[in-house]
PDB file of C-alpha atoms in Angstrom:
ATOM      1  CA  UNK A 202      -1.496  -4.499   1.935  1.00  0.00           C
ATOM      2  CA  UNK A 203      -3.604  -4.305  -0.736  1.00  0.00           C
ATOM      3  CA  UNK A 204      -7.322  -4.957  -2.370  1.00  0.00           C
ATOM      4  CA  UNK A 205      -9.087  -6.603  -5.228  1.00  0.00           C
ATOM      5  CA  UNK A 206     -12.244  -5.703  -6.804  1.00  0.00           C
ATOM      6  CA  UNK A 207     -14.917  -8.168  -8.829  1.00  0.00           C
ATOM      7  CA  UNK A 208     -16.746  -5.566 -10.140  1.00  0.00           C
ATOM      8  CA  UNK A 209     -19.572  -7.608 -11.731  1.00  0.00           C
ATOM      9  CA  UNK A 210     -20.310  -8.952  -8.171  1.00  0.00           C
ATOM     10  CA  UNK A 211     -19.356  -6.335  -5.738  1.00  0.00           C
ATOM     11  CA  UNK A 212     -16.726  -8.654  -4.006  1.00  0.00           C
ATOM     12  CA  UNK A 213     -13.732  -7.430  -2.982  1.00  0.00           C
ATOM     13  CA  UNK A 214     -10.541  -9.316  -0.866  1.00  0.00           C
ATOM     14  CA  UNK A 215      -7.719  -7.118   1.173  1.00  0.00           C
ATOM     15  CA  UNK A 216      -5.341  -8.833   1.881  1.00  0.00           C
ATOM     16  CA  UNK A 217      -1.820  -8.583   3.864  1.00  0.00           C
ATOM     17  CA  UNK A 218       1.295  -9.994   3.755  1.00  0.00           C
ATOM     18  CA  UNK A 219       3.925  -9.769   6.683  1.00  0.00           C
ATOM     19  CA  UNK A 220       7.176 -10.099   5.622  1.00  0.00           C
ATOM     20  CA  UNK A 221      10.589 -10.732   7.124  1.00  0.00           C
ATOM     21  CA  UNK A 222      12.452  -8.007   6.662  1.00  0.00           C
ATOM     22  CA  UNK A 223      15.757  -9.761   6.060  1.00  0.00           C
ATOM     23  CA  UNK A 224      14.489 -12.401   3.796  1.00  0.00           C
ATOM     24  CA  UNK A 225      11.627 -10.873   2.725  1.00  0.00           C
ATOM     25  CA  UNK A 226       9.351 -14.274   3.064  1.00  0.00           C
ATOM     26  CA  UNK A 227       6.198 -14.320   4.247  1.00  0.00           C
ATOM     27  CA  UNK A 228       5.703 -15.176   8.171  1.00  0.00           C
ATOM     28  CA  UNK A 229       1.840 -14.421   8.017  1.00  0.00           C
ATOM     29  CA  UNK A 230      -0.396 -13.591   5.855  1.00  0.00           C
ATOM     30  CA  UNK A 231      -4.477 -12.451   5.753  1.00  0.00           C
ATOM     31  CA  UNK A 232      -7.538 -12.514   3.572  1.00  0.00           C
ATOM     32  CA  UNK A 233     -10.707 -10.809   3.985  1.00  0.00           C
ATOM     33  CA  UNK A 234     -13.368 -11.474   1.175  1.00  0.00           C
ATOM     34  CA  UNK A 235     -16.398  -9.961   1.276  1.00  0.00           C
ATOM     35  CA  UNK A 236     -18.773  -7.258  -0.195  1.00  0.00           C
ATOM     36  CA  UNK A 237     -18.379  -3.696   0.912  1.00  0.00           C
ATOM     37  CA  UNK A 238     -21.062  -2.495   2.869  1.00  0.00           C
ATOM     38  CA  UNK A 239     -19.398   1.425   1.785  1.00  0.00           C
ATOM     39  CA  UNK A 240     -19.523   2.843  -2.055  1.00  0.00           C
ATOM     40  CA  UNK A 241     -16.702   3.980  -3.632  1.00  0.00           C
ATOM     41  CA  UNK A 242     -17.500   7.645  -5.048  1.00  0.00           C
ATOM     42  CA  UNK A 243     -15.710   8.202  -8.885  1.00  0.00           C
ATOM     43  CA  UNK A 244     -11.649   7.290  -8.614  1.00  0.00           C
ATOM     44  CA  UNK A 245     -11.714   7.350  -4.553  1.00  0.00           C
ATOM     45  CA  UNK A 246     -12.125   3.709  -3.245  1.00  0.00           C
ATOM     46  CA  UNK A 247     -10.952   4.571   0.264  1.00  0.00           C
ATOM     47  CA  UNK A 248     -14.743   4.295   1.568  1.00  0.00           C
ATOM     48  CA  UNK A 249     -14.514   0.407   0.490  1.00  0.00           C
ATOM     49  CA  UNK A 250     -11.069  -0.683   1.255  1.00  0.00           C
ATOM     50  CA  UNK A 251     -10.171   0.768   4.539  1.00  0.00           C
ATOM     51  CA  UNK A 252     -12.531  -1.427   6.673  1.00  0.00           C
ATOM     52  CA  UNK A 253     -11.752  -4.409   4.726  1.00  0.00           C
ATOM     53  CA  UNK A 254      -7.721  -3.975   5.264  1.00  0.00           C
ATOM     54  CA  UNK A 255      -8.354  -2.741   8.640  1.00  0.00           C
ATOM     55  CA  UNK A 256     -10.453  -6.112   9.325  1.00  0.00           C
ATOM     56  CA  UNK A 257      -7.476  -7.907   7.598  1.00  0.00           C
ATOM     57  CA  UNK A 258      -4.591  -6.847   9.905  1.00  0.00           C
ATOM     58  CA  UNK A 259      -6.919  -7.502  12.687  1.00  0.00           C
ATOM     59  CA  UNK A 260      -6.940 -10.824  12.297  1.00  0.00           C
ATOM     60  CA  UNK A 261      -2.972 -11.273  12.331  1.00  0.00           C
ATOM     61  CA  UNK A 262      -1.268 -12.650  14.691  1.00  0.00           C
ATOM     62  CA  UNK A 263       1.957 -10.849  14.744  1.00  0.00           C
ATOM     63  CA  UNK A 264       1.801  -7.601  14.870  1.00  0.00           C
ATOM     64  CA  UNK A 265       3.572  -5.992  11.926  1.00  0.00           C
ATOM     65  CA  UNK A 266       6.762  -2.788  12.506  1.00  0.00           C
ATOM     66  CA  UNK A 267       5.721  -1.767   9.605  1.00  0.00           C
ATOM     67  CA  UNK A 268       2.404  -1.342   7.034  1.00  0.00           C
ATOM     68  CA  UNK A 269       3.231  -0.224   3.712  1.00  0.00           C
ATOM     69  CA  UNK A 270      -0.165   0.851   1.763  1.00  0.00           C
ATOM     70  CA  UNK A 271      -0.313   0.584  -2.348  1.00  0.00           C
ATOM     71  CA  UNK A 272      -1.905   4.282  -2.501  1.00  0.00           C
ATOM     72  CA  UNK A 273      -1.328   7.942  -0.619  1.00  0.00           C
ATOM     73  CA  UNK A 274      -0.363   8.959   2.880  1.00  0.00           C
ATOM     74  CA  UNK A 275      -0.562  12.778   3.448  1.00  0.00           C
ATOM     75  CA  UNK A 276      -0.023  13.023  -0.562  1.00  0.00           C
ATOM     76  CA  UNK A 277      -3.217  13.251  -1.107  1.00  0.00           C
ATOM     77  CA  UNK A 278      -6.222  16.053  -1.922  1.00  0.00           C
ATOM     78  CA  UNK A 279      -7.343  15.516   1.994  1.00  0.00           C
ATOM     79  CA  UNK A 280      -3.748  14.797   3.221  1.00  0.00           C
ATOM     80  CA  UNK A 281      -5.496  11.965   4.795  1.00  0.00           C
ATOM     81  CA  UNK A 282      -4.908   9.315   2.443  1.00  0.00           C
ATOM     82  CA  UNK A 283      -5.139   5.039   2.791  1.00  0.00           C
ATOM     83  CA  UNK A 284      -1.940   5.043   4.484  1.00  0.00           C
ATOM     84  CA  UNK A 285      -3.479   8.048   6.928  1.00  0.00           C
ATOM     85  CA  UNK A 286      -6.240   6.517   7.515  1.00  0.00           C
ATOM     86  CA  UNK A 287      -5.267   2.781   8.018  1.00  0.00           C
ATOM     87  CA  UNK A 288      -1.906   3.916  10.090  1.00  0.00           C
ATOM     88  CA  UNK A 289      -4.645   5.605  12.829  1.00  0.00           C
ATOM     89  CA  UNK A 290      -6.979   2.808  13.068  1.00  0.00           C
ATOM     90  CA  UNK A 291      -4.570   0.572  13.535  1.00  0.00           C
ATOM     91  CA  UNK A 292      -2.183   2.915  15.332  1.00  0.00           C
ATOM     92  CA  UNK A 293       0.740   1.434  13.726  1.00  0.00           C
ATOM     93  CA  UNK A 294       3.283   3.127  11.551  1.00  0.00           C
ATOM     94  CA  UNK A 295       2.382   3.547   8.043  1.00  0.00           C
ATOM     95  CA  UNK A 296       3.690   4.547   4.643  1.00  0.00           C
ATOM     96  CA  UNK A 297       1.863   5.209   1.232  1.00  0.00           C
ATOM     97  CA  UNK A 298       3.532   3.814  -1.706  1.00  0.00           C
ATOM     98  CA  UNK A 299       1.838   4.689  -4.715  1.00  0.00           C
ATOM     99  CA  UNK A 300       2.992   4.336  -8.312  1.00  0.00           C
ATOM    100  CA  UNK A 301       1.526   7.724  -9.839  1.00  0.00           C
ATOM    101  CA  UNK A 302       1.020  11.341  -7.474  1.00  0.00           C
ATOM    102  CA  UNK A 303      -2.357  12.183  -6.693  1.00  0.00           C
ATOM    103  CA  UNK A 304      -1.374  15.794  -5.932  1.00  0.00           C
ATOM    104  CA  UNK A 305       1.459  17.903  -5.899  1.00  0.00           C
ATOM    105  CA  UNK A 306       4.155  18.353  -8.437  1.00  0.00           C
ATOM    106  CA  UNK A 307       8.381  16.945  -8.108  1.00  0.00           C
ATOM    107  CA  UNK A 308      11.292  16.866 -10.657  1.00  0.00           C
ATOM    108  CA  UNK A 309      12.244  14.278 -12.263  1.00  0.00           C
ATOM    109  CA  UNK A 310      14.720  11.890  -9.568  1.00  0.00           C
ATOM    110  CA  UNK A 311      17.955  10.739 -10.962  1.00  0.00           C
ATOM    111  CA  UNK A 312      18.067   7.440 -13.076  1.00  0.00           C
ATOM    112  CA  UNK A 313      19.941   5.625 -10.601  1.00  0.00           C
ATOM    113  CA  UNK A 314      18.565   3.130  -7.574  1.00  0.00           C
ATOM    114  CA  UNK A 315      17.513   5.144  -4.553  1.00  0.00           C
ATOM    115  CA  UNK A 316      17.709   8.596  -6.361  1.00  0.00           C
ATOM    116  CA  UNK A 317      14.780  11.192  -5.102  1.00  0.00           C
ATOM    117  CA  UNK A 318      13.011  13.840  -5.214  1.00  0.00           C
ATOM    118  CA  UNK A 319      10.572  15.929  -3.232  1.00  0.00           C
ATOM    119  CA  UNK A 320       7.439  16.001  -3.856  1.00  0.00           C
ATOM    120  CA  UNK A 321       5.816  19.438  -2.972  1.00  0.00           C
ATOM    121  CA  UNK A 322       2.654  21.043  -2.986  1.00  0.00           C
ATOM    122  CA  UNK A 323       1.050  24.319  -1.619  1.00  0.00           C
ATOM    123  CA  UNK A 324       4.490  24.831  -0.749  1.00  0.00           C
ATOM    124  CA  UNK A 325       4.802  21.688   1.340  1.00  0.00           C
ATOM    125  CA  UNK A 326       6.854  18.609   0.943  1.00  0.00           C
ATOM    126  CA  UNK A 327       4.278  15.749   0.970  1.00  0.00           C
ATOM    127  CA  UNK A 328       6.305  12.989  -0.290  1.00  0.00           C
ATOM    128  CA  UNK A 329       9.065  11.867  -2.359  1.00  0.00           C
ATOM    129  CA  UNK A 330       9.702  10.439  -5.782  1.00  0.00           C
ATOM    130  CA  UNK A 331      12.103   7.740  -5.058  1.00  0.00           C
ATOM    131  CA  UNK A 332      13.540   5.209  -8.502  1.00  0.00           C
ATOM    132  CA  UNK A 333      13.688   1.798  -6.452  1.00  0.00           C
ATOM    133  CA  UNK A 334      15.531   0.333  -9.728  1.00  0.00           C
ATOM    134  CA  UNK A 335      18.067   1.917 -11.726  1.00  0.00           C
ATOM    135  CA  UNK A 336      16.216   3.112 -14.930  1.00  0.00           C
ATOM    136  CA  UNK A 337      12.908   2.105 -13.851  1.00  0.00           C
ATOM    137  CA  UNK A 338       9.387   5.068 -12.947  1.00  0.00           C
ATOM    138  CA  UNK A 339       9.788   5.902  -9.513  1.00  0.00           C
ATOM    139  CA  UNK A 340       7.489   5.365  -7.045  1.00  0.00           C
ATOM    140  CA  UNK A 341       5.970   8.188  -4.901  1.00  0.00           C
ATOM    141  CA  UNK A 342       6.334   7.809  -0.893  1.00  0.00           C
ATOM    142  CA  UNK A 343       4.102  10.053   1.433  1.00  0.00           C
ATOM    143  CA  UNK A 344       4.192   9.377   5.517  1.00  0.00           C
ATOM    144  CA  UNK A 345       0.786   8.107   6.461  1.00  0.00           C
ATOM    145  CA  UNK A 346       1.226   7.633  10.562  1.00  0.00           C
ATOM    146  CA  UNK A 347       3.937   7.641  12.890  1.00  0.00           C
ATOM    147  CA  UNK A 348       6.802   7.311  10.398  1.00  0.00           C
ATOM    148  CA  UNK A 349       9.381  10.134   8.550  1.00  0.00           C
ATOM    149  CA  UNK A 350       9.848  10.554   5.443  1.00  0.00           C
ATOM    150  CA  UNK A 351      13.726   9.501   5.559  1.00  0.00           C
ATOM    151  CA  UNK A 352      12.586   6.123   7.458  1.00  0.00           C
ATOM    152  CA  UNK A 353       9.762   5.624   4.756  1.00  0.00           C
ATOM    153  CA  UNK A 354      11.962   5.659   1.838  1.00  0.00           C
ATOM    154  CA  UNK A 355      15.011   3.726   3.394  1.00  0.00           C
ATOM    155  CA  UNK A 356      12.446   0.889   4.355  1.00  0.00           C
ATOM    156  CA  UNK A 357      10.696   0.850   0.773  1.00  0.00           C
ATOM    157  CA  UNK A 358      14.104   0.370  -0.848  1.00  0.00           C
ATOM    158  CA  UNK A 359      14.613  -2.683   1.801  1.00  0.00           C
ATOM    159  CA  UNK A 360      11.916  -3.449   0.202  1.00  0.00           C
ATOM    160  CA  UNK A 361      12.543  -3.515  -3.513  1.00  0.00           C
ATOM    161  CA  UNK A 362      16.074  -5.398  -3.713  1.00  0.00           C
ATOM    162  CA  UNK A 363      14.447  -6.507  -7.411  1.00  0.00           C
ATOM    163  CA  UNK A 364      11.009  -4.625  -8.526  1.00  0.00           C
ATOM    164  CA  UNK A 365       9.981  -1.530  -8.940  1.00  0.00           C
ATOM    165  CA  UNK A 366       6.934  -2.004  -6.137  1.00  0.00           C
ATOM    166  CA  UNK A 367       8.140  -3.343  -2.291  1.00  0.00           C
ATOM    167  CA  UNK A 368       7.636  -6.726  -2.415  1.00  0.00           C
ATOM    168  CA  UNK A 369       4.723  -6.144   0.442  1.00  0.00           C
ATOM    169  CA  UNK A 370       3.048  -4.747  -2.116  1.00  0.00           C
ATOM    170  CA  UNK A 371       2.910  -7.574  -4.961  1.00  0.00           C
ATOM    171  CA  UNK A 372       2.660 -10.518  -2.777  1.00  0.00           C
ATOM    172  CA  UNK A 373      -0.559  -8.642  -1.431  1.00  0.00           C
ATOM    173  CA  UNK A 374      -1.441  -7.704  -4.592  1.00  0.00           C
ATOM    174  CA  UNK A 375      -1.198 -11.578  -5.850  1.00  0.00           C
ATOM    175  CA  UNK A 376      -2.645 -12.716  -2.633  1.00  0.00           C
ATOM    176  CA  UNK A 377      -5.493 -10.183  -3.001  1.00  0.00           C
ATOM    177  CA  UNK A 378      -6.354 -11.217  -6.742  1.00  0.00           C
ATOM    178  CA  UNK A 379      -5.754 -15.342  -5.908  1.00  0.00           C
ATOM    179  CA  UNK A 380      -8.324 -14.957  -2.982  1.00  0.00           C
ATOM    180  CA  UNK A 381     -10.780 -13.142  -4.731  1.00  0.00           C
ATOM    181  CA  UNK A 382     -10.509 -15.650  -7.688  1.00  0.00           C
ATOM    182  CA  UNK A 383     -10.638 -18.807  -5.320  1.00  0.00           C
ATOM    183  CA  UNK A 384     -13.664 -17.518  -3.734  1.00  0.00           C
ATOM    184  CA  UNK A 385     -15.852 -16.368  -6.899  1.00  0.00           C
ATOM    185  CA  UNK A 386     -14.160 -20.208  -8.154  1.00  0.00           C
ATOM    186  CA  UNK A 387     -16.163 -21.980  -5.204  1.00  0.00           C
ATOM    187  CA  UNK A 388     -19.906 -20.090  -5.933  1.00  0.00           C
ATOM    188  CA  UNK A 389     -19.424 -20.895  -9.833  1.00  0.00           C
TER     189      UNK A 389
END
């Protein structure tokens, strides 16, 4: 899942995108477009997206094993991040996958596909740096809901047979961006 802003208008679309796992095509996706009722405060846009990507899976039909969030689970200032929050209202298991850490502090994972490294802070292991491509930034996973870390990282690198990102990620990303742009396209 994943959301796109218009910031000149206020519009925003979440959007998901269930894949198959083995093929990793698309068996259903969904579009929400609308403006947020919530404001975002400086650099936190959970207030805005949540009810949007909440509404989003909502209206799917089949029900997904799996969301995978472009943001934080418990890696975050809160430990209650997108992923958190989204995996609880939707009481289905849930992953963060963000591409930079919001909080705590990891070495440096080995340059090779599906090396790792925790991610720790206040003493804690919150997530994990995890290289989905040999050579390429890692990503960092943090468990949102129902889910362990070991499971969260084995399913992301399903997930990323050729990008950095799971491909969840940037066909909601795309589908986010294409619906926002059709629907500001029809009011111009």
């Amino acid at each position: 899942m994943d959301a796109a802003y218009d910031e000149a208008t206020g519009l925003m679309a979440a959007a998901v995108v269930v894949l198959d796992t083995n093929t990793l095509e698309p068996v259903e996706t969904s579009v929400m477009v609308g403006r947020s009722e919530q404001r975002s405060v400086t650099g936190d846009t959970l207030p805005r997206q949540v009810p949007a990507l909440v509404e989003a899976v909502s209206k799917l039909t089949v029900r997904p094993d799996l969301l995978i969030c472009d943001g934080q689970g418990i890696a975050h200032a809160n430990r209650f991040g997108l992923a958190c929050q989204i995996g609880t209202l939707t009481n289905l298991p849930t992953i963060g996958v963000a591409k930079a850490p919001v909080i705590g502090a990891t070495a440096e994972p080995g340059p090779d596909r599906g090396a790792s490294a925790p991610l720790r802070h206040a003493g804690e292991t919150v997530g994990r740096a995890l290289r989905t491509q040999t050579g390429v930034k890692p990503v960092y996973v943090s468990i949102g809901y129902r889910i362990d870390l070991d499971t969260a990282c084995e399913a992301v690198l399903k997930l990323c047979p050729t990008y950095r990102l799971p491909e969840t990620t940037r066909q909601a990303d795309q589908l986010a961006r294409r619906g926002l742009r059709e629907f500001l396209d029809a009011f111009a």
